[in-house]
PDB file of C-alpha atoms in Angstrom:
ATOM      1  CA  UNK A   1     -85.652 -44.748 -48.878  1.00 46.00           C
ATOM      2  CA  UNK A   2     -83.097 -46.575 -51.041  1.00 50.00           C
ATOM      3  CA  UNK A   3     -79.374 -46.459 -50.366  1.00 49.00           C
ATOM      4  CA  UNK A   4     -78.700 -43.596 -52.764  1.00 55.00           C
ATOM      5  CA  UNK A   5     -81.417 -41.365 -51.314  1.00 54.00           C
ATOM      6  CA  UNK A   6     -80.221 -42.149 -47.778  1.00 50.00           C
ATOM      7  CA  UNK A   7     -76.684 -41.110 -48.723  1.00 51.00           C
ATOM      8  CA  UNK A   8     -78.054 -37.900 -50.235  1.00 56.00           C
ATOM      9  CA  UNK A   9     -79.975 -37.241 -47.026  1.00 54.00           C
ATOM     10  CA  UNK A  10     -76.856 -37.851 -44.956  1.00 50.00           C
ATOM     11  CA  UNK A  11     -74.902 -35.457 -47.126  1.00 52.00           C
ATOM     12  CA  UNK A  12     -77.511 -32.695 -46.981  1.00 55.00           C
ATOM     13  CA  UNK A  13     -77.622 -32.742 -43.195  1.00 59.00           C
ATOM     14  CA  UNK A  14     -73.912 -33.400 -42.789  1.00 57.00           C
ATOM     15  CA  UNK A  15     -73.073 -30.209 -44.645  1.00 58.00           C
ATOM     16  CA  UNK A  16     -75.045 -28.283 -42.008  1.00 72.00           C
ATOM     17  CA  UNK A  17     -73.955 -30.355 -39.002  1.00 84.00           C
ATOM     18  CA  UNK A  18     -72.588 -27.406 -37.002  1.00 84.00           C
ATOM     19  CA  UNK A  19     -75.756 -25.374 -37.476  1.00 85.00           C
ATOM     20  CA  UNK A  20     -77.922 -28.418 -36.752  1.00 85.00           C
ATOM     21  CA  UNK A  21     -76.078 -29.191 -33.533  1.00 90.00           C
ATOM     22  CA  UNK A  22     -76.256 -25.721 -32.022  1.00 91.00           C
ATOM     23  CA  UNK A  23     -79.828 -24.899 -33.055  1.00 92.00           C
ATOM     24  CA  UNK A  24     -81.955 -28.047 -32.832  1.00 93.00           C
ATOM     25  CA  UNK A  25     -83.863 -28.692 -29.575  1.00 96.00           C
ATOM     26  CA  UNK A  26     -83.224 -31.560 -27.223  1.00 97.00           C
ATOM     27  CA  UNK A  27     -85.914 -34.056 -26.134  1.00 98.00           C
ATOM     28  CA  UNK A  28     -87.788 -33.855 -22.816  1.00 98.00           C
ATOM     29  CA  UNK A  29     -86.532 -36.516 -20.451  1.00 99.00           C
ATOM     30  CA  UNK A  30     -90.130 -37.502 -19.644  1.00 99.00           C
ATOM     31  CA  UNK A  31     -90.716 -38.453 -23.281  1.00 99.00           C
ATOM     32  CA  UNK A  32     -87.498 -40.455 -23.440  1.00 99.00           C
ATOM     33  CA  UNK A  33     -88.288 -42.360 -20.239  1.00 99.00           C
ATOM     34  CA  UNK A  34     -91.792 -43.078 -21.563  1.00 99.00           C
ATOM     35  CA  UNK A  35     -90.345 -44.640 -24.724  1.00 99.00           C
ATOM     36  CA  UNK A  36     -88.100 -47.064 -22.816  1.00 99.00           C
ATOM     37  CA  UNK A  37     -88.997 -50.452 -21.325  1.00 98.00           C
ATOM     38  CA  UNK A  38     -88.541 -51.060 -17.613  1.00 95.00           C
ATOM     39  CA  UNK A  39     -84.975 -51.935 -16.627  1.00 94.00           C
ATOM     40  CA  UNK A  40     -83.545 -50.865 -19.968  1.00 98.00           C
ATOM     41  CA  UNK A  41     -79.755 -51.016 -20.094  1.00 99.00           C
ATOM     42  CA  UNK A  42     -78.486 -51.038 -23.678  1.00 99.00           C
ATOM     43  CA  UNK A  43     -80.264 -48.687 -26.087  1.00 99.00           C
ATOM     44  CA  UNK A  44     -79.813 -47.935 -29.787  1.00 99.00           C
ATOM     45  CA  UNK A  45     -80.247 -44.350 -30.991  1.00 99.00           C
ATOM     46  CA  UNK A  46     -80.944 -44.951 -34.682  1.00 98.00           C
ATOM     47  CA  UNK A  47     -80.328 -42.078 -37.078  1.00 96.00           C
ATOM     48  CA  UNK A  48     -78.631 -40.314 -34.184  1.00 97.00           C
ATOM     49  CA  UNK A  49     -77.646 -37.118 -36.002  1.00 94.00           C
ATOM     50  CA  UNK A  50     -75.373 -35.034 -33.789  1.00 95.00           C
ATOM     51  CA  UNK A  51     -76.450 -36.891 -30.657  1.00 97.00           C
ATOM     52  CA  UNK A  52     -79.284 -34.779 -29.236  1.00 97.00           C
ATOM     53  CA  UNK A  53     -81.221 -37.868 -28.145  1.00 99.00           C
ATOM     54  CA  UNK A  54     -78.028 -39.803 -27.399  1.00 99.00           C
ATOM     55  CA  UNK A  55     -77.088 -37.205 -24.783  1.00 98.00           C
ATOM     56  CA  UNK A  56     -80.421 -37.561 -22.962  1.00 99.00           C
ATOM     57  CA  UNK A  57     -80.049 -41.355 -22.935  1.00 99.00           C
ATOM     58  CA  UNK A  58     -76.485 -41.134 -21.621  1.00 99.00           C
ATOM     59  CA  UNK A  59     -77.577 -38.750 -18.872  1.00 99.00           C
ATOM     60  CA  UNK A  60     -80.108 -41.390 -17.790  1.00 99.00           C
ATOM     61  CA  UNK A  61     -77.175 -43.739 -17.166  1.00 99.00           C
ATOM     62  CA  UNK A  62     -77.827 -45.999 -20.148  1.00 99.00           C
ATOM     63  CA  UNK A  63     -75.356 -47.851 -22.362  1.00 99.00           C
ATOM     64  CA  UNK A  64     -75.972 -46.177 -25.735  1.00 99.00           C
ATOM     65  CA  UNK A  65     -75.116 -47.226 -29.273  1.00 99.00           C
ATOM     66  CA  UNK A  66     -75.548 -44.373 -31.764  1.00 99.00           C
ATOM     67  CA  UNK A  67     -75.889 -45.324 -35.450  1.00 98.00           C
ATOM     68  CA  UNK A  68     -75.673 -42.518 -38.021  1.00 96.00           C
ATOM     69  CA  UNK A  69     -74.711 -42.490 -41.738  1.00 93.00           C
ATOM     70  CA  UNK A  70     -73.214 -38.972 -41.858  1.00 91.00           C
ATOM     71  CA  UNK A  71     -69.549 -38.697 -40.888  1.00 91.00           C
ATOM     72  CA  UNK A  72     -69.949 -34.998 -40.033  1.00 91.00           C
ATOM     73  CA  UNK A  73     -72.880 -35.762 -37.757  1.00 93.00           C
ATOM     74  CA  UNK A  74     -71.161 -38.717 -36.085  1.00 95.00           C
ATOM     75  CA  UNK A  75     -68.180 -36.521 -35.212  1.00 95.00           C
ATOM     76  CA  UNK A  76     -70.425 -34.509 -32.860  1.00 95.00           C
ATOM     77  CA  UNK A  77     -71.947 -37.432 -30.949  1.00 97.00           C
ATOM     78  CA  UNK A  78     -70.653 -37.661 -27.355  1.00 97.00           C
ATOM     79  CA  UNK A  79     -67.687 -40.014 -27.020  1.00 97.00           C
ATOM     80  CA  UNK A  80     -69.397 -41.721 -24.058  1.00 98.00           C
ATOM     81  CA  UNK A  81     -71.597 -43.523 -26.590  1.00 99.00           C
ATOM     82  CA  UNK A  82     -70.551 -46.326 -28.917  1.00 99.00           C
ATOM     83  CA  UNK A  83     -70.764 -44.574 -32.289  1.00 99.00           C
ATOM     84  CA  UNK A  84     -71.194 -46.628 -35.477  1.00 99.00           C
ATOM     85  CA  UNK A  85     -71.629 -45.832 -39.143  1.00 97.00           C
ATOM     86  CA  UNK A  86     -74.787 -47.394 -40.507  1.00 96.00           C
ATOM     87  CA  UNK A  87     -78.353 -46.984 -41.685  1.00 95.00           C
ATOM     88  CA  UNK A  88     -81.765 -48.061 -40.446  1.00 96.00           C
ATOM     89  CA  UNK A  89     -81.995 -50.566 -43.284  1.00 95.00           C
ATOM     90  CA  UNK A  90     -78.679 -52.236 -42.358  1.00 97.00           C
ATOM     91  CA  UNK A  91     -78.104 -51.838 -38.618  1.00 98.00           C
ATOM     92  CA  UNK A  92     -74.551 -52.931 -37.684  1.00 99.00           C
ATOM     93  CA  UNK A  93     -75.570 -54.833 -34.525  1.00 99.00           C
ATOM     94  CA  UNK A  94     -76.222 -58.502 -33.654  1.00 99.00           C
ATOM     95  CA  UNK A  95     -79.684 -60.008 -33.254  1.00 99.00           C
ATOM     96  CA  UNK A  96     -81.435 -59.286 -29.949  1.00 99.00           C
ATOM     97  CA  UNK A  97     -78.627 -57.055 -28.711  1.00 99.00           C
ATOM     98  CA  UNK A  98     -80.531 -53.992 -27.432  1.00 99.00           C
ATOM     99  CA  UNK A  99     -83.380 -53.338 -24.998  1.00 99.00           C
ATOM    100  CA  UNK A 100     -84.794 -50.423 -26.978  1.00 99.00           C
ATOM    101  CA  UNK A 101     -84.447 -48.686 -30.319  1.00 99.00           C
ATOM    102  CA  UNK A 102     -85.195 -44.979 -30.154  1.00 99.00           C
ATOM    103  CA  UNK A 103     -85.469 -42.739 -33.200  1.00 98.00           C
ATOM    104  CA  UNK A 104     -85.501 -38.972 -32.817  1.00 98.00           C
ATOM    105  CA  UNK A 105     -86.658 -36.824 -35.731  1.00 94.00           C
ATOM    106  CA  UNK A 106     -85.527 -39.416 -38.295  1.00 94.00           C
ATOM    107  CA  UNK A 107     -88.038 -42.229 -38.899  1.00 94.00           C
ATOM    108  CA  UNK A 108     -89.642 -40.357 -41.819  1.00 89.00           C
ATOM    109  CA  UNK A 109     -86.294 -40.668 -43.641  1.00 89.00           C
ATOM    110  CA  UNK A 110     -86.256 -44.473 -43.349  1.00 92.00           C
ATOM    111  CA  UNK A 111     -87.536 -47.033 -45.818  1.00 91.00           C
ATOM    112  CA  UNK A 112     -90.168 -48.365 -43.377  1.00 92.00           C
ATOM    113  CA  UNK A 113     -90.396 -52.052 -44.287  1.00 93.00           C
ATOM    114  CA  UNK A 114     -86.686 -52.980 -44.213  1.00 94.00           C
ATOM    115  CA  UNK A 115     -86.034 -50.557 -41.342  1.00 95.00           C
ATOM    116  CA  UNK A 116     -88.724 -52.130 -39.153  1.00 96.00           C
ATOM    117  CA  UNK A 117     -87.425 -55.607 -39.996  1.00 96.00           C
ATOM    118  CA  UNK A 118     -83.952 -54.540 -38.870  1.00 98.00           C
ATOM    119  CA  UNK A 119     -85.277 -52.882 -35.715  1.00 98.00           C
ATOM    120  CA  UNK A 120     -87.164 -56.063 -34.792  1.00 98.00           C
ATOM    121  CA  UNK A 121     -84.029 -58.103 -35.475  1.00 98.00           C
ATOM    122  CA  UNK A 122     -81.779 -56.144 -33.088  1.00 99.00           C
ATOM    123  CA  UNK A 123     -84.417 -55.798 -30.333  1.00 99.00           C
ATOM    124  CA  UNK A 124     -84.659 -58.356 -27.575  1.00 98.00           C
ATOM    125  CA  UNK A 125     -88.148 -59.814 -26.911  1.00 98.00           C
ATOM    126  CA  UNK A 126     -90.010 -57.357 -24.700  1.00 98.00           C
ATOM    127  CA  UNK A 127     -87.890 -54.461 -25.925  1.00 98.00           C
ATOM    128  CA  UNK A 128     -89.425 -51.285 -27.280  1.00 98.00           C
ATOM    129  CA  UNK A 129     -89.235 -49.158 -30.376  1.00 98.00           C
ATOM    130  CA  UNK A 130     -89.794 -45.496 -29.546  1.00 98.00           C
ATOM    131  CA  UNK A 131     -90.236 -42.789 -32.176  1.00 98.00           C
ATOM    132  CA  UNK A 132     -89.985 -39.133 -31.156  1.00 98.00           C
ATOM    133  CA  UNK A 133     -90.607 -35.965 -33.150  1.00 97.00           C
ATOM    134  CA  UNK A 134     -90.200 -32.432 -31.829  1.00 96.00           C
ATOM    135  CA  UNK A 135     -93.134 -30.652 -33.473  1.00 96.00           C
ATOM    136  CA  UNK A 136     -93.394 -26.854 -33.430  1.00 96.00           C
ATOM    137  CA  UNK A 137     -96.556 -25.522 -31.803  1.00 96.00           C
ATOM    138  CA  UNK A 138     -98.047 -23.238 -34.421  1.00 95.00           C
ATOM    139  CA  UNK A 139    -100.904 -22.110 -32.182  1.00 95.00           C
ATOM    140  CA  UNK A 140     -98.546 -19.180 -31.477  1.00 94.00           C
ATOM    141  CA  UNK A 141     -98.894 -16.450 -34.132  1.00 95.00           C
ATOM    142  CA  UNK A 142     -95.215 -15.757 -34.814  1.00 97.00           C
ATOM    143  CA  UNK A 143     -94.497 -19.492 -35.127  1.00 97.00           C
ATOM    144  CA  UNK A 144     -97.242 -19.772 -37.779  1.00 96.00           C
ATOM    145  CA  UNK A 145     -95.756 -16.853 -39.700  1.00 97.00           C
ATOM    146  CA  UNK A 146     -92.203 -18.193 -39.590  1.00 96.00           C
ATOM    147  CA  UNK A 147     -93.081 -21.772 -40.522  1.00 94.00           C
ATOM    148  CA  UNK A 148     -95.283 -20.589 -43.410  1.00 94.00           C
ATOM    149  CA  UNK A 149     -92.155 -19.161 -45.050  1.00 92.00           C
ATOM    150  CA  UNK A 150     -90.753 -22.627 -45.741  1.00 89.00           C
ATOM    151  CA  UNK A 151     -93.877 -24.783 -45.831  1.00 86.00           C
ATOM    152  CA  UNK A 152     -93.233 -26.662 -42.590  1.00 84.00           C
ATOM    153  CA  UNK A 153     -95.427 -29.709 -42.094  1.00 84.00           C
ATOM    154  CA  UNK A 154     -94.078 -30.884 -38.728  1.00 86.00           C
ATOM    155  CA  UNK A 155     -96.534 -28.693 -36.835  1.00 91.00           C
ATOM    156  CA  UNK A 156     -99.009 -29.355 -34.043  1.00 93.00           C
ATOM    157  CA  UNK A 157    -101.844 -28.334 -36.382  1.00 90.00           C
ATOM    158  CA  UNK A 158    -100.849 -31.177 -38.746  1.00 91.00           C
ATOM    159  CA  UNK A 159    -100.712 -33.944 -36.121  1.00 93.00           C
ATOM    160  CA  UNK A 160    -103.397 -36.491 -36.994  1.00 89.00           C
ATOM    161  CA  UNK A 161    -102.862 -39.258 -34.438  1.00 90.00           C
ATOM    162  CA  UNK A 162    -102.131 -41.904 -37.072  1.00 90.00           C
ATOM    163  CA  UNK A 163     -99.434 -44.429 -36.120  1.00 92.00           C
ATOM    164  CA  UNK A 164     -96.229 -43.881 -38.114  1.00 92.00           C
ATOM    165  CA  UNK A 165     -95.592 -47.594 -38.546  1.00 88.00           C
ATOM    166  CA  UNK A 166     -97.390 -50.898 -38.776  1.00 80.00           C
ATOM    167  CA  UNK A 167     -97.476 -54.103 -40.727  1.00 68.00           C
ATOM    168  CA  UNK A 168     -94.863 -56.006 -38.721  1.00 82.00           C
ATOM    169  CA  UNK A 169     -96.313 -58.918 -36.772  1.00 88.00           C
ATOM    170  CA  UNK A 170     -93.512 -58.856 -34.200  1.00 96.00           C
ATOM    171  CA  UNK A 171     -94.508 -55.400 -32.928  1.00 96.00           C
ATOM    172  CA  UNK A 172     -97.491 -54.714 -30.704  1.00 95.00           C
ATOM    173  CA  UNK A 173    -100.079 -51.996 -31.221  1.00 93.00           C
ATOM    174  CA  UNK A 174     -98.392 -48.569 -31.210  1.00 95.00           C
ATOM    175  CA  UNK A 175     -99.158 -46.389 -28.166  1.00 96.00           C
ATOM    176  CA  UNK A 176     -99.148 -42.595 -28.425  1.00 97.00           C
ATOM    177  CA  UNK A 177     -98.415 -39.712 -26.063  1.00 98.00           C
ATOM    178  CA  UNK A 178     -97.465 -36.030 -26.280  1.00 98.00           C
ATOM    179  CA  UNK A 179     -95.051 -33.952 -24.188  1.00 98.00           C
ATOM    180  CA  UNK A 180     -95.001 -30.146 -24.163  1.00 98.00           C
ATOM    181  CA  UNK A 181     -91.719 -28.287 -23.811  1.00 98.00           C
ATOM    182  CA  UNK A 182     -89.922 -25.243 -25.167  1.00 98.00           C
ATOM    183  CA  UNK A 183     -86.583 -24.076 -26.514  1.00 98.00           C
ATOM    184  CA  UNK A 184     -84.992 -20.791 -25.478  1.00 97.00           C
ATOM    185  CA  UNK A 185     -83.713 -18.906 -28.543  1.00 96.00           C
ATOM    186  CA  UNK A 186     -82.484 -15.574 -29.779  1.00 96.00           C
ATOM    187  CA  UNK A 187     -82.784 -14.332 -33.367  1.00 96.00           C
ATOM    188  CA  UNK A 188     -79.485 -15.842 -34.461  1.00 96.00           C
ATOM    189  CA  UNK A 189     -80.386 -19.288 -33.125  1.00 95.00           C
ATOM    190  CA  UNK A 190     -83.843 -19.125 -34.697  1.00 97.00           C
ATOM    191  CA  UNK A 191     -82.248 -18.329 -38.061  1.00 96.00           C
ATOM    192  CA  UNK A 192     -79.810 -21.217 -37.556  1.00 93.00           C
ATOM    193  CA  UNK A 193     -82.679 -23.545 -36.655  1.00 94.00           C
ATOM    194  CA  UNK A 194     -84.536 -22.738 -39.872  1.00 94.00           C
ATOM    195  CA  UNK A 195     -81.291 -22.903 -41.884  1.00 90.00           C
ATOM    196  CA  UNK A 196     -80.683 -26.453 -40.607  1.00 86.00           C
ATOM    197  CA  UNK A 197     -83.896 -27.811 -42.113  1.00 86.00           C
ATOM    198  CA  UNK A 198     -83.580 -29.973 -45.221  1.00 80.00           C
ATOM    199  CA  UNK A 199     -85.909 -27.791 -47.294  1.00 86.00           C
ATOM    200  CA  UNK A 200     -83.578 -24.822 -46.693  1.00 88.00           C
ATOM    201  CA  UNK A 201     -80.320 -26.679 -47.338  1.00 81.00           C
ATOM    202  CA  UNK A 202     -81.636 -27.694 -50.769  1.00 83.00           C
ATOM    203  CA  UNK A 203     -82.645 -24.168 -51.877  1.00 89.00           C
ATOM    204  CA  UNK A 204     -80.560 -21.979 -54.202  1.00 93.00           C
ATOM    205  CA  UNK A 205     -78.423 -19.632 -52.112  1.00 94.00           C
ATOM    206  CA  UNK A 206     -80.312 -16.436 -52.993  1.00 96.00           C
ATOM    207  CA  UNK A 207     -83.683 -17.986 -52.097  1.00 95.00           C
ATOM    208  CA  UNK A 208     -82.293 -19.438 -48.878  1.00 94.00           C
ATOM    209  CA  UNK A 209     -80.913 -16.071 -47.760  1.00 96.00           C
ATOM    210  CA  UNK A 210     -84.217 -14.346 -48.538  1.00 96.00           C
ATOM    211  CA  UNK A 211     -86.163 -16.815 -46.379  1.00 96.00           C
ATOM    212  CA  UNK A 212     -83.682 -16.436 -43.521  1.00 96.00           C
ATOM    213  CA  UNK A 213     -83.891 -12.633 -43.695  1.00 97.00           C
ATOM    214  CA  UNK A 214     -87.681 -12.866 -43.362  1.00 97.00           C
ATOM    215  CA  UNK A 215     -87.316 -15.254 -40.416  1.00 97.00           C
ATOM    216  CA  UNK A 216     -85.138 -12.689 -38.641  1.00 97.00           C
ATOM    217  CA  UNK A 217     -87.748  -9.970 -39.231  1.00 97.00           C
ATOM    218  CA  UNK A 218     -90.570 -12.119 -37.818  1.00 97.00           C
ATOM    219  CA  UNK A 219     -88.735 -13.168 -34.640  1.00 97.00           C
ATOM    220  CA  UNK A 220     -90.122 -11.778 -31.359  1.00 96.00           C
ATOM    221  CA  UNK A 221     -88.575  -8.501 -30.202  1.00 93.00           C
ATOM    222  CA  UNK A 222     -87.756  -9.629 -26.667  1.00 94.00           C
ATOM    223  CA  UNK A 223     -84.755 -11.940 -26.417  1.00 94.00           C
ATOM    224  CA  UNK A 224     -84.414 -14.642 -25.363  1.00 97.00           C
ATOM    225  CA  UNK A 225     -87.816 -15.973 -26.400  1.00 98.00           C
ATOM    226  CA  UNK A 226     -89.296 -19.465 -26.248  1.00 98.00           C
ATOM    227  CA  UNK A 227     -90.165 -21.591 -29.250  1.00 98.00           C
ATOM    228  CA  UNK A 228     -92.957 -23.925 -28.085  1.00 98.00           C
ATOM    229  CA  UNK A 229     -92.819 -27.610 -29.007  1.00 97.00           C
ATOM    230  CA  UNK A 230     -94.822 -30.763 -28.532  1.00 97.00           C
ATOM    231  CA  UNK A 231     -92.879 -34.023 -28.644  1.00 98.00           C
ATOM    232  CA  UNK A 232     -95.024 -36.464 -30.627  1.00 97.00           C
ATOM    233  CA  UNK A 233     -94.133 -39.874 -29.162  1.00 98.00           C
ATOM    234  CA  UNK A 234     -94.954 -43.412 -30.306  1.00 98.00           C
ATOM    235  CA  UNK A 235     -93.982 -46.688 -28.626  1.00 98.00           C
ATOM    236  CA  UNK A 236     -94.427 -50.363 -29.444  1.00 97.00           C
ATOM    237  CA  UNK A 237     -93.255 -53.553 -27.718  1.00 98.00           C
ATOM    238  CA  UNK A 238     -91.511 -56.391 -29.546  1.00 97.00           C
ATOM    239  CA  UNK A 239     -93.116 -59.785 -28.969  1.00 95.00           C
TER     240      UNK A 239
END
């Protein structure tokens, strides 16, 4: 992704930062621990958004740097972290300054080649890159119906086991794991969750409202209900 497209991405999510923050799921602590090297201390959350992953890292007692291009998103990251403006292609940190770089729900927005070069640059030898995606489990009927409304592709049925990165000699073979979890929602939060997705924020207002009305109709009757997820996790060690 070039600089202009990254700024457009930041703006599209930034405009919905409040909705994003209250509706998006967190990450299971087991997945986060799995992505980290032993004795990790200083960790970069790259493309940190509103700090969902940052919060988990902080709660593990880590020293966290959160890098995010959107001002609206950065404003919601916990103040316990060091929060910096920046992008994956130009990380504002010195060489070898972090033990791990974790990316939650964001690597697909990066320009892979320059982003991986920057990640390798800021990682210490033996440090890890960990990529996490919360993927909705569409083996549940109502989840299939809801996600079909907006053409979601980040679904368990679409997971193919292919590594999301490669081609950098400083990174070892990517290792994969999956972690099941769930998010407790009511209808309003489910509507907010769908509204926070980039495909919805880019729709004309009348189309967006129509999709959200259909989401509300398809939500389970009993509240709260659980939206099932699998966290799709990838890890590689820097040589």
